[in-house]
Amino acid sequence: TSGALAQITVDAGALGVINNSGNTLITSGNGGQSYRGRINLLQSGGGALNLLTINAGSGNVLVTGDVVGSTSETQDLTITTTGSFQLTGNMGAGTSLGVITLNSLLSLTLGTTAANTIAAKSLSATNITGNIVINSAQTYSGSATLQGALDITSGSILSTTGNITVDAANNLT
């Protein structure tokens, strides 16, 4: 389609796979986007070909499953919405993602337990107007920035070469 959809729902089942080789998934309004299953980022090449942008307008984005790349630290992920973003599984498990950008969201929840993991080149989660809850153990080869207007709850954060910046307006746990 050439315009934005009102809502996107993809249900591949709990063990299903969603292969994504597109660059941008767009919805307008507050319909949001929901994905159930493992999302494989299959982009190849350079530049924008390695970037998946999920733009949900004012709607929420829910991923029930994992998000994985196909080549270590080359697939970038950007979530753009004034709604919330929630991922219940792992991010970059097995093959680290590139740059993860999750800025200006209503709230952010990554992982449901400490057994979940995030592996990526870097993470930017800034200007989050609500709470940030990251249950996952996080490993970045570069920097990680978490900045929220309310509370931040985070699992372990490890960076091999970059800085880790955490800024909570309220409570930090």
mmCIF file of C-alpha atoms in Angstrom:
data_model
loop_
_atom_site.group_PDB
_atom_site.id
_atom_site.type_symbol
_atom_site.label_atom_id
_atom_site.label_comp_id
_atom_site.label_asym_id
_atom_site.label_seq_id
_atom_site.Cartn_x
_atom_site.Cartn_y
_atom_site.Cartn_z
ATOM 1 C CA THR A 1 0.000 0.000 0.000
ATOM 2 C CA SER A 2 1.174 3.547 -0.583
ATOM 3 C CA GLY A 3 -0.367 5.131 2.528
ATOM 4 C CA ALA A 4 -0.535 4.411 6.226
ATOM 5 C CA LEU A 5 -2.808 1.651 7.481
ATOM 6 C CA ALA A 6 -5.134 2.064 10.463
ATOM 7 C CA GLN A 7 -3.758 -1.030 12.221
ATOM 8 C CA ILE A 8 -1.323 -3.916 11.621
ATOM 9 C CA THR A 9 -1.772 -7.293 13.331
ATOM 10 C CA VAL A 10 0.460 -10.244 12.411
ATOM 11 C CA ASP A 11 -0.070 -13.519 14.305
ATOM 12 C CA ALA A 12 2.361 -16.276 13.337
ATOM 13 C CA GLY A 13 1.654 -18.217 16.529
ATOM 14 C CA ALA A 14 3.897 -18.578 19.549
ATOM 15 C CA LEU A 15 6.494 -20.575 17.592
ATOM 16 C CA GLY A 16 5.928 -18.917 14.217
ATOM 17 C CA VAL A 17 8.345 -16.742 12.283
ATOM 18 C CA ILE A 18 7.720 -13.334 10.713
ATOM 19 C CA ASN A 19 10.357 -12.636 8.054
ATOM 20 C CA ASN A 20 10.672 -8.920 7.445
ATOM 21 C CA SER A 21 12.647 -7.544 4.541
ATOM 22 C CA GLY A 22 10.789 -4.228 4.329
ATOM 23 C CA ASN A 23 12.134 -0.957 5.606
ATOM 24 C CA THR A 24 9.096 0.773 7.134
ATOM 25 C CA LEU A 25 5.787 -0.413 8.604
ATOM 26 C CA ILE A 26 3.411 2.540 9.081
ATOM 27 C CA THR A 27 0.054 2.941 10.790
ATOM 28 C CA SER A 28 -1.755 6.189 11.463
ATOM 29 C CA GLY A 29 -4.027 7.159 14.332
ATOM 30 C CA ASN A 30 -4.218 5.029 17.483
ATOM 31 C CA GLY A 31 -4.800 1.567 15.944
ATOM 32 C CA GLY A 32 -1.236 0.474 16.673
ATOM 33 C CA GLN A 33 0.705 -2.614 15.635
ATOM 34 C CA SER A 34 0.859 -6.112 17.103
ATOM 35 C CA TYR A 35 3.224 -8.950 16.195
ATOM 36 C CA ARG A 36 3.135 -12.499 17.618
ATOM 37 C CA GLY A 37 6.057 -14.754 16.741
ATOM 38 C CA ARG A 38 9.766 -14.284 16.132
ATOM 39 C CA ILE A 39 10.569 -11.334 13.846
ATOM 40 C CA ASN A 40 13.588 -12.001 11.617
ATOM 41 C CA LEU A 41 15.154 -8.848 10.200
ATOM 42 C CA LEU A 42 16.398 -9.941 6.789
ATOM 43 C CA GLN A 43 17.605 -6.672 5.318
ATOM 44 C CA SER A 44 20.935 -6.791 3.561
ATOM 45 C CA GLY A 45 23.207 -4.248 1.966
ATOM 46 C CA GLY A 46 24.047 -0.856 3.403
ATOM 47 C CA GLY A 47 22.341 2.280 4.585
ATOM 48 C CA ALA A 48 18.575 2.289 4.851
ATOM 49 C CA LEU A 49 18.369 -1.318 3.664
ATOM 50 C CA ASN A 50 19.468 -2.392 7.122
ATOM 51 C CA LEU A 51 16.916 -0.312 8.999
ATOM 52 C CA LEU A 52 13.454 -1.452 10.098
ATOM 53 C CA THR A 53 11.253 1.432 11.235
ATOM 54 C CA ILE A 54 7.916 0.713 12.885
ATOM 55 C CA ASN A 55 5.895 3.936 12.885
ATOM 56 C CA ALA A 56 2.610 3.566 14.767
ATOM 57 C CA GLY A 57 1.359 7.162 14.961
ATOM 58 C CA SER A 58 -0.248 7.447 18.393
ATOM 59 C CA GLY A 59 -0.940 3.698 18.683
ATOM 60 C CA ASN A 60 0.838 1.127 20.825
ATOM 61 C CA VAL A 61 3.329 -1.420 19.467
ATOM 62 C CA LEU A 62 3.355 -4.936 20.961
ATOM 63 C CA VAL A 63 5.813 -7.671 19.985
ATOM 64 C CA THR A 64 5.056 -11.035 21.613
ATOM 65 C CA GLY A 65 8.210 -12.928 20.705
ATOM 66 C CA ASP A 66 11.810 -12.242 19.777
ATOM 67 C CA VAL A 67 13.366 -9.758 17.347
ATOM 68 C CA VAL A 68 16.535 -11.117 15.735
ATOM 69 C CA GLY A 69 18.917 -10.000 13.017
ATOM 70 C CA SER A 70 20.590 -12.014 10.301
ATOM 71 C CA THR A 71 24.066 -10.435 10.407
ATOM 72 C CA SER A 72 25.620 -9.313 13.684
ATOM 73 C CA GLU A 73 25.124 -5.620 14.532
ATOM 74 C CA THR A 74 23.975 -4.595 11.060
ATOM 75 C CA GLN A 75 20.175 -4.543 11.375
ATOM 76 C CA ASP A 76 18.920 -1.374 13.085
ATOM 77 C CA LEU A 77 15.471 -1.090 14.677
ATOM 78 C CA THR A 78 13.553 2.159 15.232
ATOM 79 C CA ILE A 79 10.156 2.365 16.936
ATOM 80 C CA THR A 80 8.322 5.654 16.388
ATOM 81 C CA THR A 81 5.050 6.243 18.225
ATOM 82 C CA THR A 82 3.609 8.513 20.871
ATOM 83 C CA GLY A 83 2.059 5.350 22.316
ATOM 84 C CA SER A 84 3.770 2.547 24.237
ATOM 85 C CA PHE A 85 6.224 -0.108 23.048
ATOM 86 C CA GLN A 86 6.307 -3.549 24.658
ATOM 87 C CA LEU A 87 8.479 -6.521 23.706
ATOM 88 C CA THR A 88 7.908 -9.743 25.660
ATOM 89 C CA GLY A 89 10.812 -11.784 24.289
ATOM 90 C CA ASN A 90 14.480 -11.336 23.462
ATOM 91 C CA MET A 91 16.035 -8.695 21.248
ATOM 92 C CA GLY A 92 19.106 -9.702 19.243
ATOM 93 C CA ALA A 93 19.372 -13.171 20.795
ATOM 94 C CA GLY A 94 21.960 -15.228 18.916
ATOM 95 C CA THR A 95 22.677 -12.425 16.421
ATOM 96 C CA SER A 96 23.057 -8.943 17.914
ATOM 97 C CA LEU A 97 21.043 -6.114 16.429
ATOM 98 C CA GLY A 98 22.625 -2.835 15.355
ATOM 99 C CA VAL A 99 21.330 0.482 16.691
ATOM 100 C CA ILE A 100 18.019 0.322 18.595
ATOM 101 C CA THR A 101 16.189 3.659 18.738
ATOM 102 C CA LEU A 102 13.138 3.935 21.016
ATOM 103 C CA ASN A 103 12.721 7.671 21.603
ATOM 104 C CA SER A 104 9.722 9.819 22.657
ATOM 105 C CA LEU A 105 7.446 6.908 23.612
ATOM 106 C CA LEU A 106 4.628 7.003 26.164
ATOM 107 C CA SER A 107 6.185 4.035 27.987
ATOM 108 C CA LEU A 108 8.701 1.258 27.290
ATOM 109 C CA THR A 109 8.742 -2.375 28.463
ATOM 110 C CA LEU A 110 11.396 -4.817 27.249
ATOM 111 C CA GLY A 111 11.360 -8.474 28.313
ATOM 112 C CA THR A 112 9.057 -10.140 30.793
ATOM 113 C CA THR A 113 11.708 -11.787 33.000
ATOM 114 C CA ALA A 114 15.408 -11.514 33.834
ATOM 115 C CA ALA A 115 15.906 -14.563 31.577
ATOM 116 C CA ASN A 116 15.185 -12.365 28.536
ATOM 117 C CA THR A 117 18.167 -10.738 26.827
ATOM 118 C CA ILE A 118 18.973 -7.722 24.669
ATOM 119 C CA ALA A 119 22.104 -7.779 22.512
ATOM 120 C CA ALA A 120 22.860 -4.849 20.213
ATOM 121 C CA LYS A 121 25.442 -2.359 19.078
ATOM 122 C CA SER A 122 23.680 0.434 20.998
ATOM 123 C CA LEU A 123 20.383 1.539 22.536
ATOM 124 C CA SER A 124 18.819 4.991 22.668
ATOM 125 C CA ALA A 125 15.646 5.245 24.752
ATOM 126 C CA THR A 126 15.198 8.952 25.475
ATOM 127 C CA ASN A 127 12.331 11.342 26.190
ATOM 128 C CA ILE A 128 10.121 8.494 27.438
ATOM 129 C CA THR A 129 7.172 10.287 29.062
ATOM 130 C CA GLY A 130 6.121 7.321 31.227
ATOM 131 C CA ASN A 131 7.938 4.470 32.933
ATOM 132 C CA ILE A 132 10.786 2.437 31.452
ATOM 133 C CA VAL A 133 10.827 -1.211 32.536
ATOM 134 C CA ILE A 134 13.606 -3.393 31.149
ATOM 135 C CA ASN A 135 13.589 -6.844 32.717
ATOM 136 C CA SER A 136 16.120 -8.195 30.218
ATOM 137 C CA ALA A 137 19.851 -8.545 30.761
ATOM 138 C CA GLN A 138 21.419 -6.088 28.308
ATOM 139 C CA THR A 139 24.725 -6.259 26.434
ATOM 140 C CA TYR A 140 25.903 -3.509 24.074
ATOM 141 C CA SER A 141 29.171 -3.231 22.187
ATOM 142 C CA GLY A 142 28.651 0.552 22.127
ATOM 143 C CA SER A 143 26.653 2.950 24.273
ATOM 144 C CA ALA A 144 23.284 2.711 26.013
ATOM 145 C CA THR A 145 21.104 5.657 27.028
ATOM 146 C CA LEU A 146 17.921 5.394 29.112
ATOM 147 C CA GLN A 147 16.143 8.660 29.914
ATOM 148 C CA GLY A 148 12.604 8.872 31.259
ATOM 149 C CA ALA A 149 10.254 11.371 32.853
ATOM 150 C CA LEU A 150 9.099 8.923 35.548
ATOM 151 C CA ASP A 151 10.611 5.668 36.876
ATOM 152 C CA ILE A 152 13.266 3.453 35.311
ATOM 153 C CA THR A 153 13.554 -0.197 36.310
ATOM 154 C CA SER A 154 16.360 -2.039 34.562
ATOM 155 C CA GLY A 155 18.073 -5.395 34.533
ATOM 156 C CA SER A 156 21.842 -5.617 34.226
ATOM 157 C CA ILE A 157 23.514 -3.413 31.607
ATOM 158 C CA LEU A 158 26.919 -4.276 30.152
ATOM 159 C CA SER A 159 28.798 -2.230 27.556
ATOM 160 C CA THR A 160 32.068 -3.411 26.121
ATOM 161 C CA THR A 161 33.302 -0.086 24.687
ATOM 162 C CA GLY A 162 30.700 2.654 25.189
ATOM 163 C CA ASN A 163 29.118 4.722 27.919
ATOM 164 C CA ILE A 164 26.010 3.800 29.871
ATOM 165 C CA THR A 165 23.761 6.755 30.730
ATOM 166 C CA VAL A 166 20.666 6.328 32.911
ATOM 167 C CA ASP A 167 18.546 9.358 33.835
ATOM 168 C CA ALA A 168 15.268 8.891 35.714
ATOM 169 C CA ALA A 169 13.214 11.899 36.813
ATOM 170 C CA ASN A 170 11.769 9.800 39.644
ATOM 171 C CA ASN A 171 12.942 6.402 40.895
ATOM 172 C CA LEU A 172 15.791 4.313 39.488
ATOM 173 C CA THR A 173 15.858 0.607 40.340
#
